[in-house]
JSON list of C-alpha atoms in Angstrom, two decimals:
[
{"chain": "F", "resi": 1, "resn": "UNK", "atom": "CA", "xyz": [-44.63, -91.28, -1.22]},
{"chain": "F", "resi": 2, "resn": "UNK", "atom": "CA", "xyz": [-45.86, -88.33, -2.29]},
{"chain": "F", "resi": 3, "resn": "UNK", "atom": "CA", "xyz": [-43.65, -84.63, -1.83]},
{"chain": "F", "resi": 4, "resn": "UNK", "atom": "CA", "xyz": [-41.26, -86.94, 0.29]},
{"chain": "F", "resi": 5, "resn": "UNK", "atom": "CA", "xyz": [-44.86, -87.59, 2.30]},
{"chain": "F", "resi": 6, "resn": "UNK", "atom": "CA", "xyz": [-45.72, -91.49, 3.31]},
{"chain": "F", "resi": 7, "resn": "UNK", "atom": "CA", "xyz": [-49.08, -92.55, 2.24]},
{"chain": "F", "resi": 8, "resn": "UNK", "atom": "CA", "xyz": [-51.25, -94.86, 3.62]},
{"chain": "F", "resi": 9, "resn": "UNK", "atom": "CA", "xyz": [-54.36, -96.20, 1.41]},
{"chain": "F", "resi": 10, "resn": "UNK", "atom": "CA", "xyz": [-57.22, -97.80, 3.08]},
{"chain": "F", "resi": 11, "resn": "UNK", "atom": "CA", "xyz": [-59.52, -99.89, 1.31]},
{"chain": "F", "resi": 12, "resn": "UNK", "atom": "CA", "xyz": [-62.71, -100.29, 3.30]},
{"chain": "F", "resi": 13, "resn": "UNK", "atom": "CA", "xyz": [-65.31, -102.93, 2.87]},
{"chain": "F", "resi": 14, "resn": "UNK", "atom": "CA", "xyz": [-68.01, -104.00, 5.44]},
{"chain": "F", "resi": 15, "resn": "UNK", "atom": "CA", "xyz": [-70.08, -107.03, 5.16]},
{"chain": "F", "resi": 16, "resn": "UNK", "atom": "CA", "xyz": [-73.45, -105.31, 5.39]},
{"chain": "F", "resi": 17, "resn": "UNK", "atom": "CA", "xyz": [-75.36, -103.83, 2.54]},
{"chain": "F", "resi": 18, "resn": "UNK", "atom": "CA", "xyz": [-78.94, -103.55, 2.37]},
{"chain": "F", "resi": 19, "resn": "UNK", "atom": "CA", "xyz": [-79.16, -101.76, -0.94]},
{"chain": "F", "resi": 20, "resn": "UNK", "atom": "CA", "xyz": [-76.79, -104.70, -2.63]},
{"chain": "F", "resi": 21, "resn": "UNK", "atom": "CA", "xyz": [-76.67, -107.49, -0.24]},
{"chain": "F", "resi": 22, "resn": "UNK", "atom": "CA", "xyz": [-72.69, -108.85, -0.26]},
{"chain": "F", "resi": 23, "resn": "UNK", "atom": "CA", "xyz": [-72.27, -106.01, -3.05]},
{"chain": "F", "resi": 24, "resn": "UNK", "atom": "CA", "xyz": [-67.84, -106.34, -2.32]},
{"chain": "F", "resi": 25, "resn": "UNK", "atom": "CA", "xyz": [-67.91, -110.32, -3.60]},
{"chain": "F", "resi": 26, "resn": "UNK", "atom": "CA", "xyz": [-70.44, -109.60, -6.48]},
{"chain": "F", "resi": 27, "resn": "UNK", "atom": "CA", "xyz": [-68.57, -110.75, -9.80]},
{"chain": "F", "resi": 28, "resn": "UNK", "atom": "CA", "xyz": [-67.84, -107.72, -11.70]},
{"chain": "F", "resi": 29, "resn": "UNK", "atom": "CA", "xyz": [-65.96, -108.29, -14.91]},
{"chain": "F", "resi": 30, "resn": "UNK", "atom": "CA", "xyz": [-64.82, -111.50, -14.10]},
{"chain": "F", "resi": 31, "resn": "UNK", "atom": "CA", "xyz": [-63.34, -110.93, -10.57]},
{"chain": "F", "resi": 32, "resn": "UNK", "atom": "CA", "xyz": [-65.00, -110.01, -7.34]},
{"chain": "F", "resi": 33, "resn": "UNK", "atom": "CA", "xyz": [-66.17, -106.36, -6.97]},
{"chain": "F", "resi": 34, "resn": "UNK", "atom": "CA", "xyz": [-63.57, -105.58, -4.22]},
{"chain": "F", "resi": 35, "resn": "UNK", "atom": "CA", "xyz": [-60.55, -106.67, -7.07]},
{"chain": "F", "resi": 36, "resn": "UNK", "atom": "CA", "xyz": [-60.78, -103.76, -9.24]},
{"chain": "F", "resi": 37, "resn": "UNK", "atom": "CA", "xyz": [-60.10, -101.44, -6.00]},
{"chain": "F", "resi": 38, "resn": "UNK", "atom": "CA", "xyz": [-57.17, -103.69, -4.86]},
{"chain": "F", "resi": 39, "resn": "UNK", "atom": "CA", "xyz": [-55.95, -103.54, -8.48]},
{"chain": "F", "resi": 40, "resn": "UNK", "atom": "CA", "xyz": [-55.94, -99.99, -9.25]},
{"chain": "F", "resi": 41, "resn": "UNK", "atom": "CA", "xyz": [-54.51, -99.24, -5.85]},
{"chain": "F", "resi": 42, "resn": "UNK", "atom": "CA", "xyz": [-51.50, -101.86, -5.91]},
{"chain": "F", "resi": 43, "resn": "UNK", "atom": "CA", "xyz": [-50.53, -99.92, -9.46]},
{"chain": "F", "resi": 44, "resn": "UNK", "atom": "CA", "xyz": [-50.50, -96.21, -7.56]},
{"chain": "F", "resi": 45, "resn": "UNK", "atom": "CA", "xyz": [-46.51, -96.26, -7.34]},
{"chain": "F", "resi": 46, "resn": "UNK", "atom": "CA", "xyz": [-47.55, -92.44, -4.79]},
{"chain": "F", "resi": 47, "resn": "UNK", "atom": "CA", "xyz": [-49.24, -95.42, -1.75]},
{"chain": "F", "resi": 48, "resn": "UNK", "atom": "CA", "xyz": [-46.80, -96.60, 0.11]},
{"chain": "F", "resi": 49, "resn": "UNK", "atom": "CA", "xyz": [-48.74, -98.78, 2.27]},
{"chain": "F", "resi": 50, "resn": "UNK", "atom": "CA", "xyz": [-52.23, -100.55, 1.29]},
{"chain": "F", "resi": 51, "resn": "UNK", "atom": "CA", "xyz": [-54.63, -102.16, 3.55]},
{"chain": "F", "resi": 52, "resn": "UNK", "atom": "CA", "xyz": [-58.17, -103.50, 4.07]},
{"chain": "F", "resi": 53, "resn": "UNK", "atom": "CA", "xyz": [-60.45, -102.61, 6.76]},
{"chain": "F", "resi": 54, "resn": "UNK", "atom": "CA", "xyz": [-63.09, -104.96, 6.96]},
{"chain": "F", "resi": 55, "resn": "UNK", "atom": "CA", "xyz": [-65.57, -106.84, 9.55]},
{"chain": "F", "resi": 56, "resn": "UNK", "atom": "CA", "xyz": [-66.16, -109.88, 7.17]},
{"chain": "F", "resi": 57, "resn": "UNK", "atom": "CA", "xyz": [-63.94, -113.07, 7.02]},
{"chain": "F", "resi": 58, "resn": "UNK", "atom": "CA", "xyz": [-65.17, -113.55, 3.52]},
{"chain": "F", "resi": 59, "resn": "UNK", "atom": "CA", "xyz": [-63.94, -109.87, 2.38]},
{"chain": "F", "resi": 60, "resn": "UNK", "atom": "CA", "xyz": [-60.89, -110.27, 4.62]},
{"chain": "F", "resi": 61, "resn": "UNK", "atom": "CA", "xyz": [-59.89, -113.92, 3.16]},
{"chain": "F", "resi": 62, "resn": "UNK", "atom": "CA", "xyz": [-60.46, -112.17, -0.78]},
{"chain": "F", "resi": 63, "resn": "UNK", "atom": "CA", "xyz": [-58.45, -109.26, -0.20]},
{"chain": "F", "resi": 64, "resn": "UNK", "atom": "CA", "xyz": [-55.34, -111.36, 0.88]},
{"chain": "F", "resi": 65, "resn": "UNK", "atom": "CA", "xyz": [-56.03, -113.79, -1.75]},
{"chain": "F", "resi": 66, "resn": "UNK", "atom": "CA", "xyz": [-55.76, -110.87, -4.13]},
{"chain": "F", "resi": 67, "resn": "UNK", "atom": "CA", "xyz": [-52.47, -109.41, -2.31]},
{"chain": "F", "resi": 68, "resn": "UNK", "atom": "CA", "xyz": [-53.89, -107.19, -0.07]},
{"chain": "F", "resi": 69, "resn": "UNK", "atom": "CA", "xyz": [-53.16, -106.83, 3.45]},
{"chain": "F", "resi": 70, "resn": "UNK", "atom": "CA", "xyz": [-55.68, -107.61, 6.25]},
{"chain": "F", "resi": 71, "resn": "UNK", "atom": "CA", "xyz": [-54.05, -106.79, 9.17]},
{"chain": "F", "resi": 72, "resn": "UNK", "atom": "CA", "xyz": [-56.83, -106.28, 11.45]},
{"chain": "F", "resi": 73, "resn": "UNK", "atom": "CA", "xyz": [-60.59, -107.10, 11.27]},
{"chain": "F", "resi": 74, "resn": "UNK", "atom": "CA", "xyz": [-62.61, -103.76, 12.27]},
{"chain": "F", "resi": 75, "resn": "UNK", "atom": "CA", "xyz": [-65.10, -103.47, 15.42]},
{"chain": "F", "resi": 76, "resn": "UNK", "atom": "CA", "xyz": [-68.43, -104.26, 15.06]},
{"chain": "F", "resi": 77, "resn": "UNK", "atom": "CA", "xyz": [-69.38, -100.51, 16.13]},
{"chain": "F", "resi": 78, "resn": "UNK", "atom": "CA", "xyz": [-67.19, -99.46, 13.13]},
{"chain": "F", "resi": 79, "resn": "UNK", "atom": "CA", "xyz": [-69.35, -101.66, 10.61]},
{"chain": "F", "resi": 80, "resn": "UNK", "atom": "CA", "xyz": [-72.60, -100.43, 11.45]},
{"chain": "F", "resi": 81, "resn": "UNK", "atom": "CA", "xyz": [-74.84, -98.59, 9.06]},
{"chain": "F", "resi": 82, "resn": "UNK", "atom": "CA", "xyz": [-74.35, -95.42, 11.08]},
{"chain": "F", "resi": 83, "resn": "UNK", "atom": "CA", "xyz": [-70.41, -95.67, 11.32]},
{"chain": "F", "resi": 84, "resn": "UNK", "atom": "CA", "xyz": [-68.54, -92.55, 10.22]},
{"chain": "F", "resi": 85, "resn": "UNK", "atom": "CA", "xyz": [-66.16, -92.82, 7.49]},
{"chain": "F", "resi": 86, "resn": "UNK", "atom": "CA", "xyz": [-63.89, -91.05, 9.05]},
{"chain": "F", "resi": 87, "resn": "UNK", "atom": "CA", "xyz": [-64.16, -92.88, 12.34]},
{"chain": "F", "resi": 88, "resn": "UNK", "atom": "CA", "xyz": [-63.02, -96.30, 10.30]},
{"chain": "F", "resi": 89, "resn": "UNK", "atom": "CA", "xyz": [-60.07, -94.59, 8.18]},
{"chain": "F", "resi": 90, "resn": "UNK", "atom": "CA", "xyz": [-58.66, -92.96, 11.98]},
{"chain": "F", "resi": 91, "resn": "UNK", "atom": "CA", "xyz": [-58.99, -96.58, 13.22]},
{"chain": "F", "resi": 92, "resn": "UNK", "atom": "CA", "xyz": [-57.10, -97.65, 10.25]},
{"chain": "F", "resi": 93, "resn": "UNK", "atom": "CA", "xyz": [-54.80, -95.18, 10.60]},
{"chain": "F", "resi": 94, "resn": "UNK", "atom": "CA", "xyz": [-54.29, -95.81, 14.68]},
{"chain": "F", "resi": 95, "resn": "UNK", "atom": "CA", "xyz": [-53.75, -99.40, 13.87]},
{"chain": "F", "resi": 96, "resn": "UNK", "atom": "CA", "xyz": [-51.29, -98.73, 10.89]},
{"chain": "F", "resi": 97, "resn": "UNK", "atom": "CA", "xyz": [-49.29, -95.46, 11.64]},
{"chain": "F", "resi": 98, "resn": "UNK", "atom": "CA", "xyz": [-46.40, -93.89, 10.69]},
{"chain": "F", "resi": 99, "resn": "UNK", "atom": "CA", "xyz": [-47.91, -92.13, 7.89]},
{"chain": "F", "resi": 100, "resn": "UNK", "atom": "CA", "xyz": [-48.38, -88.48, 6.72]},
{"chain": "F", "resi": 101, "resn": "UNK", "atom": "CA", "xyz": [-51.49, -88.78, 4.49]},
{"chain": "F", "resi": 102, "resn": "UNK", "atom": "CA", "xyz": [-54.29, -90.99, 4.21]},
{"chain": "F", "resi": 103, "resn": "UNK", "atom": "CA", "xyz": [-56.61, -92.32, 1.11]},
{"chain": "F", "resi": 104, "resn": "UNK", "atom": "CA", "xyz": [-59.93, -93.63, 1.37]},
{"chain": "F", "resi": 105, "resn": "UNK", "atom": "CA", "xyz": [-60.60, -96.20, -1.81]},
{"chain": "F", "resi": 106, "resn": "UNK", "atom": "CA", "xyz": [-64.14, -97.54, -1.45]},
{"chain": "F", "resi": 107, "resn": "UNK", "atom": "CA", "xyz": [-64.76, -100.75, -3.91]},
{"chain": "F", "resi": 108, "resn": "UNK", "atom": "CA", "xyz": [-67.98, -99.18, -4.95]},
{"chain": "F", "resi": 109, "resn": "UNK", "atom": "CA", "xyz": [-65.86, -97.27, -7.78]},
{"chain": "F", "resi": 110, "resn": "UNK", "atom": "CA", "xyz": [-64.68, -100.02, -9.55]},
{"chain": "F", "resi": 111, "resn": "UNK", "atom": "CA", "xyz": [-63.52, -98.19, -12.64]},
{"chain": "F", "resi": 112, "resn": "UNK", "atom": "CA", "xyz": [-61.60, -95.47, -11.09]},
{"chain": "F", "resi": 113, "resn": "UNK", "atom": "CA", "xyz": [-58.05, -96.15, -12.05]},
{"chain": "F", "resi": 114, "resn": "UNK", "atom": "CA", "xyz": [-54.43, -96.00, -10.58]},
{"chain": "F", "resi": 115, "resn": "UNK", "atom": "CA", "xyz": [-54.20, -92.41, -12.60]},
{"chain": "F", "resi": 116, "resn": "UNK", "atom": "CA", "xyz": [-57.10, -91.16, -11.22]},
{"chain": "F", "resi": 117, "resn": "UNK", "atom": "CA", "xyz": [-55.51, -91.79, -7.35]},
{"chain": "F", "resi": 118, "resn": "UNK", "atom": "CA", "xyz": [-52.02, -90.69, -8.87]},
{"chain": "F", "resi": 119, "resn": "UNK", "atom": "CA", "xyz": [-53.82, -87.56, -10.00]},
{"chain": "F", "resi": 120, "resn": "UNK", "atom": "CA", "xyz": [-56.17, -86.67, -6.87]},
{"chain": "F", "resi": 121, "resn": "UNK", "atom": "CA", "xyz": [-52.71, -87.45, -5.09]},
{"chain": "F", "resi": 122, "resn": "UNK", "atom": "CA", "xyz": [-50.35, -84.95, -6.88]},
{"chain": "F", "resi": 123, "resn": "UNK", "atom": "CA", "xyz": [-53.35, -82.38, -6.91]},
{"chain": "F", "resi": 124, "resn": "UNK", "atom": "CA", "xyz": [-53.26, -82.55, -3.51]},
{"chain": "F", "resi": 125, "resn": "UNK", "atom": "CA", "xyz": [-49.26, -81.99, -3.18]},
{"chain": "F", "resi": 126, "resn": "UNK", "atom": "CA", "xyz": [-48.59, -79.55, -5.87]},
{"chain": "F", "resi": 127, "resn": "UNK", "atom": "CA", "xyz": [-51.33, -77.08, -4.75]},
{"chain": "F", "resi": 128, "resn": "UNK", "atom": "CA", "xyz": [-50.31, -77.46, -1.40]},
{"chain": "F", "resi": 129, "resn": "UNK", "atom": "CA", "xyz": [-54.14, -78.18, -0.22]},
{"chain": "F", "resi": 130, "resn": "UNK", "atom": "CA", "xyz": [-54.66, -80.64, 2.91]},
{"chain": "F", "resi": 131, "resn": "UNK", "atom": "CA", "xyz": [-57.25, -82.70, 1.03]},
{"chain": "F", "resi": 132, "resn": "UNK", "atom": "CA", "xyz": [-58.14, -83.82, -2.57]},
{"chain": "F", "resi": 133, "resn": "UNK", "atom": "CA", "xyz": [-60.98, -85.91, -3.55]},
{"chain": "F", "resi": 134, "resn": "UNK", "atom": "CA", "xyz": [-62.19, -86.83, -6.84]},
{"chain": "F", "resi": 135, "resn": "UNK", "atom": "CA", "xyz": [-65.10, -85.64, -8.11]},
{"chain": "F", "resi": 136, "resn": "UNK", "atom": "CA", "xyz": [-67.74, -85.61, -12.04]},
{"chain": "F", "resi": 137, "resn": "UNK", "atom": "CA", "xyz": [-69.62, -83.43, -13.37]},
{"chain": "F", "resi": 138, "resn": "UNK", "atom": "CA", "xyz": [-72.44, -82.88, -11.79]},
{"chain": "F", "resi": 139, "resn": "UNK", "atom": "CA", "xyz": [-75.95, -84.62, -13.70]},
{"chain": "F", "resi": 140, "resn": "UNK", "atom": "CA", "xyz": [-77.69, -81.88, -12.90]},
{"chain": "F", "resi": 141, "resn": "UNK", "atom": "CA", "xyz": [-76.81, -78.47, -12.28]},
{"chain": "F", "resi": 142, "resn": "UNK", "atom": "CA", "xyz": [-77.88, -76.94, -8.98]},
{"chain": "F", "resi": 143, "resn": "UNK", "atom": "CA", "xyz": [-79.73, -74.08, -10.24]},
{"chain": "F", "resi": 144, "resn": "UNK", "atom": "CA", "xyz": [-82.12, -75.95, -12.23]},
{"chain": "F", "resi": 145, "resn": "UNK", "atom": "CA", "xyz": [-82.99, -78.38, -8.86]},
{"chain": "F", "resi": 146, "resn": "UNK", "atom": "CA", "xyz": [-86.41, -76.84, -7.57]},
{"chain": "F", "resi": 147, "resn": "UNK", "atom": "CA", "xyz": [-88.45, -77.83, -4.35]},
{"chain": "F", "resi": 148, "resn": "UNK", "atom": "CA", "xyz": [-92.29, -77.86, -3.66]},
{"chain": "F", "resi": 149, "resn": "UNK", "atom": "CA", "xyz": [-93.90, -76.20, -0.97]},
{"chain": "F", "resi": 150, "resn": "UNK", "atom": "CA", "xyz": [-97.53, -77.70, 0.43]},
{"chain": "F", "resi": 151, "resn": "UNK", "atom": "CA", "xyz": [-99.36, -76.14, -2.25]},
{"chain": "F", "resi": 152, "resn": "UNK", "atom": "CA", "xyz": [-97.20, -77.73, -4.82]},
{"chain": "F", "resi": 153, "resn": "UNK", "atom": "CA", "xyz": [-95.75, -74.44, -5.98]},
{"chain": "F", "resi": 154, "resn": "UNK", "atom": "CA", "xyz": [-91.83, -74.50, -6.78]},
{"chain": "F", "resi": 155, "resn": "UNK", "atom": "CA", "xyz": [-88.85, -72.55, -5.14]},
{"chain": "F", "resi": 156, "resn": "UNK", "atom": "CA", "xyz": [-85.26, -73.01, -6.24]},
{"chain": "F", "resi": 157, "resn": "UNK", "atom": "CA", "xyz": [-82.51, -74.97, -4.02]},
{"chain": "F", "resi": 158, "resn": "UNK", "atom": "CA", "xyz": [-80.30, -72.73, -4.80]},
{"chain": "F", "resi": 159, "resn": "UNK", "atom": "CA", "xyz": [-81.36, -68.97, -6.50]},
{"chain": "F", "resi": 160, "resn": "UNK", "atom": "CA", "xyz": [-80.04, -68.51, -9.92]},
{"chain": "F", "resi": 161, "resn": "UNK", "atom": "CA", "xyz": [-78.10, -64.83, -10.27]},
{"chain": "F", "resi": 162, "resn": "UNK", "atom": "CA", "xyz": [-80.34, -63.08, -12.62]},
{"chain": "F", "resi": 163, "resn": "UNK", "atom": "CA", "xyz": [-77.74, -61.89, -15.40]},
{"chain": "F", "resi": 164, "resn": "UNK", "atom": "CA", "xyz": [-77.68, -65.71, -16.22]},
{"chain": "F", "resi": 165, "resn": "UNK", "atom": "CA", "xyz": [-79.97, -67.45, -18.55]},
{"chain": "F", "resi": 166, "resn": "UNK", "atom": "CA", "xyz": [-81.42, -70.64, -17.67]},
{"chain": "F", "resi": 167, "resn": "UNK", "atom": "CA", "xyz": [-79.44, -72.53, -20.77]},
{"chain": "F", "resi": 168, "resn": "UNK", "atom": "CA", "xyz": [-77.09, -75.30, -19.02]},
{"chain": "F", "resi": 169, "resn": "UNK", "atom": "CA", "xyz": [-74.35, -74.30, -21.29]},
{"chain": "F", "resi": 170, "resn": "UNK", "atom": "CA", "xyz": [-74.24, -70.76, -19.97]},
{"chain": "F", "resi": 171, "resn": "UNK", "atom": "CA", "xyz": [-74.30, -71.77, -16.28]},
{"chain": "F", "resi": 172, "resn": "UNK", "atom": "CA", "xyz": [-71.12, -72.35, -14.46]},
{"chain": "F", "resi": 173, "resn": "UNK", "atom": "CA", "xyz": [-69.39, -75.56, -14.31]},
{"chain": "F", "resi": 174, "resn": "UNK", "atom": "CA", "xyz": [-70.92, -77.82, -11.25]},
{"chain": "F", "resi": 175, "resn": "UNK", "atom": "CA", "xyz": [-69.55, -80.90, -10.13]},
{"chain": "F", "resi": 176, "resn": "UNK", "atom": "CA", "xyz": [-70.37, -83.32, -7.72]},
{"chain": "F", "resi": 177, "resn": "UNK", "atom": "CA", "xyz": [-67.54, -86.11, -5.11]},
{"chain": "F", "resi": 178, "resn": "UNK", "atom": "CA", "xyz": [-67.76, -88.88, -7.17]},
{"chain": "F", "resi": 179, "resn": "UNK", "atom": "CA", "xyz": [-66.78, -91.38, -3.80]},
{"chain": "F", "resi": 180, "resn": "UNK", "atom": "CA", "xyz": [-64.02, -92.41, -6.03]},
{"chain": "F", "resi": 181, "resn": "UNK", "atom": "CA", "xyz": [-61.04, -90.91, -3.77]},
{"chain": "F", "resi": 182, "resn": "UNK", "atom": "CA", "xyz": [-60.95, -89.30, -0.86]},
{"chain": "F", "resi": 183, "resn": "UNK", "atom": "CA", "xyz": [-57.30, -88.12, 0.15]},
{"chain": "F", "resi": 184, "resn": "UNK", "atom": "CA", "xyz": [-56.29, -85.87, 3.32]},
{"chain": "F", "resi": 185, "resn": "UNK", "atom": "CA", "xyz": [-53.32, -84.98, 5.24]},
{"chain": "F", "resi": 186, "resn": "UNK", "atom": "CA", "xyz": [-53.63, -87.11, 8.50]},
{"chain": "F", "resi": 187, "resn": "UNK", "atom": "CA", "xyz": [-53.64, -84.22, 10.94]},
{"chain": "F", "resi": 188, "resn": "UNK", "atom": "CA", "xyz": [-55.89, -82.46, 9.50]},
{"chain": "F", "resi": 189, "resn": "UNK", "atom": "CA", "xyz": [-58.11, -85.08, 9.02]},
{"chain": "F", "resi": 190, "resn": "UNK", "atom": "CA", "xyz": [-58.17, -85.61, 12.68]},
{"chain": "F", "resi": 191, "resn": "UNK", "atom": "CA", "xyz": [-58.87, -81.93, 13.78]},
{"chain": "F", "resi": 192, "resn": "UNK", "atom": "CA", "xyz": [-61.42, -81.55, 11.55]},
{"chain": "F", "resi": 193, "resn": "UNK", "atom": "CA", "xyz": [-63.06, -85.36, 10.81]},
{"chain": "F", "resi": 194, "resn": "UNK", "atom": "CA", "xyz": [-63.96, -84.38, 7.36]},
{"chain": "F", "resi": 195, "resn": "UNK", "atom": "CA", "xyz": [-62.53, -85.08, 3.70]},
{"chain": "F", "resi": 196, "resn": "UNK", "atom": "CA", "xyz": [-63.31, -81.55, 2.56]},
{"chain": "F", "resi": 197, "resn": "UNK", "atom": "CA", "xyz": [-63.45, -78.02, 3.39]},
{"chain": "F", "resi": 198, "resn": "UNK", "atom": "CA", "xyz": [-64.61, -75.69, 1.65]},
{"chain": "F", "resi": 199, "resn": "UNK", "atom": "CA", "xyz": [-61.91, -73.15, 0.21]},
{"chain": "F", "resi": 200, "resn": "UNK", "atom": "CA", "xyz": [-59.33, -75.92, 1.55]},
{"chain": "F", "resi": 201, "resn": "UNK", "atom": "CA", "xyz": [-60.08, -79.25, -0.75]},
{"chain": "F", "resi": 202, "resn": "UNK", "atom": "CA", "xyz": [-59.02, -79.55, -4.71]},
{"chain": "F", "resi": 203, "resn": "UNK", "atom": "CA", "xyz": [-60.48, -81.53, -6.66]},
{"chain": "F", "resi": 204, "resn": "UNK", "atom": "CA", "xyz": [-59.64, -84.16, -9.24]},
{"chain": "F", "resi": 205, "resn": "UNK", "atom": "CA", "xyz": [-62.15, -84.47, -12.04]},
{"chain": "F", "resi": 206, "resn": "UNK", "atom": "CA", "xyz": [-63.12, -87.87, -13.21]},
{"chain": "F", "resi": 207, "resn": "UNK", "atom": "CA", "xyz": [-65.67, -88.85, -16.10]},
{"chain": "F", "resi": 208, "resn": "UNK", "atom": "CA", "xyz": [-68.42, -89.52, -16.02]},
{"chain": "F", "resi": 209, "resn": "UNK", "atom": "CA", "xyz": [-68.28, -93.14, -17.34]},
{"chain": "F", "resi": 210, "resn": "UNK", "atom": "CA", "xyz": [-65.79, -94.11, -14.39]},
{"chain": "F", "resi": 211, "resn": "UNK", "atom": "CA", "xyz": [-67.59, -92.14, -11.73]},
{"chain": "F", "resi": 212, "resn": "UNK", "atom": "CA", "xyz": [-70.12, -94.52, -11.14]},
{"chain": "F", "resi": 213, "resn": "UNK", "atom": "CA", "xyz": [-70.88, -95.28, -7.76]},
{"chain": "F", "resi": 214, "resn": "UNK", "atom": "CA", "xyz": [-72.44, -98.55, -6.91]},
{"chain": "F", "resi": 215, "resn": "UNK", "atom": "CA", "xyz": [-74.88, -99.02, -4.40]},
{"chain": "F", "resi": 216, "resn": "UNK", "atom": "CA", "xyz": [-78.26, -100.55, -5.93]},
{"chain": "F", "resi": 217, "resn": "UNK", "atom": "CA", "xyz": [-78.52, -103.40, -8.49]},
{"chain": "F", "resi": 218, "resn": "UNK", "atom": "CA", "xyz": [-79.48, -100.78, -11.34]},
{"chain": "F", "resi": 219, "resn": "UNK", "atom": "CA", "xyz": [-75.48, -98.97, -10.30]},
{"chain": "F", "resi": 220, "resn": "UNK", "atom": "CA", "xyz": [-74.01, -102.18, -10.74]},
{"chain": "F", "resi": 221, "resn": "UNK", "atom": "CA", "xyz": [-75.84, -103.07, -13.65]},
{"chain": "F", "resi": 222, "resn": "UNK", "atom": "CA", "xyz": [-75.17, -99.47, -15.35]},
{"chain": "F", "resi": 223, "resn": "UNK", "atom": "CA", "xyz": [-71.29, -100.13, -14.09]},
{"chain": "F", "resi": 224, "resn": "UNK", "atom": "CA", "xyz": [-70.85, -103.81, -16.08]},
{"chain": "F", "resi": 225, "resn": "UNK", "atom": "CA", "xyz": [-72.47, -101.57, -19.32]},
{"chain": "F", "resi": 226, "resn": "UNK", "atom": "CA", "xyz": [-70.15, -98.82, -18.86]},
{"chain": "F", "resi": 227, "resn": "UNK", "atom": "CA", "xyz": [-67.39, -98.21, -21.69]},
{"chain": "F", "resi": 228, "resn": "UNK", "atom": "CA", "xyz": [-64.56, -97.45, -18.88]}
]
């Protein structure tokens, strides 16, 4: 619990990947890629309840090798490539209830730890906000991203105020959601089927070398290299 609130944390893993076929199973560090999310989320003393939403047997027969609950296996409409996020972690939430707030922990940020979900957790209760999610700096900063017109000349994404000079360590701080954790009070969540708001969500910040977010070979070859 978390501010005398339950928590429910919901691990989800589909069997489909076309960018990393199987990507939950690779080996990562000795242990399948879906371990390191089970791990750091079975050492969060704030989650009261932990499960696993997943289509696959395979997935579904790790996890509760590893100690995770399974108690369901998710709808095929829920493990498409177009399913919502936030259409899974409601299921989840239908299917397991009784609880106040919800995490998503996807195992595509295998170095984010049982602080950082801690942290994004008591972020989330001490300022009050009805969501937290963790995020990194951002690689690059949004003024300096530029687009092309048919002509090939260049127009910013986003227009830099003029008193600032173009040196990144005179722009303001810019950070981008890592994926790592996603936390929201339930209610909300459903009223407004979205992580963040604007004005509304806080933000945990994360390094860089555990931000990594794992969807191509190169990600999880840039994840095994990482110092985290």
């Amino acid at each position: 619990m978390i501010g005398g609130r339950s928590v429910l944390a919901v691990i989800t893993a589909r069997g489909g990947s076309k960018g990393l076929p199987r990507k939950n199973l690779l080996p990562f560090r000795g242990a399948p890629l879906i371990a390191w999310t089970i791990q750091a989320a079975q050492a969060a003393k704030s989650i009261d309840r932990l499960i696993l939403s997943s289509d696959d047997p395979e997935i579904i027969g790790t996890a509760r090798a590893l100690g995770c609950e399974a108690p369901f296996r998710r709808a095929p409409e829920l493990a498409s490539d177009t399913a919502a996020s936030v259409d899974v972690m409601l299921d989840a939430a239908d299917r397991a209830p009784g609880h106040d707030i919800v995490v998503l922990l996807q195992p595509t940020s295998p170095l984010r730890t049982a602080g950082d979900i801690e942290a994004t957790l008591a972020l989330m209760a001490e300022s009050g906000a009805p969501s937290a999610v963790s995020v990194s700096e951002a690689p690059c900063h949004p003024y300096l991203i530029f687009q092309r017109d048919g002509a090939g000349r260049l127009s910013p994404f986003v227009e830099k105020p003029a008193e600032l000079s173009w040196r990144r360590q005179d722009l303001p701080s810019a950070f981008r959601i890592n994926g790592a954790v996603y936390a929201a009070d339930l209610a909300w969540l459903r009223a407004g089927r979205s992580f963040w708001k604007a004005g509304e969500t806080v933000a945990h910040e994360m390094p860089a070398e555990r931000s990594v977010d794992i969807d191509t070979l190169e990600d999880f070859r840039v994840a095994e290299r990482s110092s985290a």
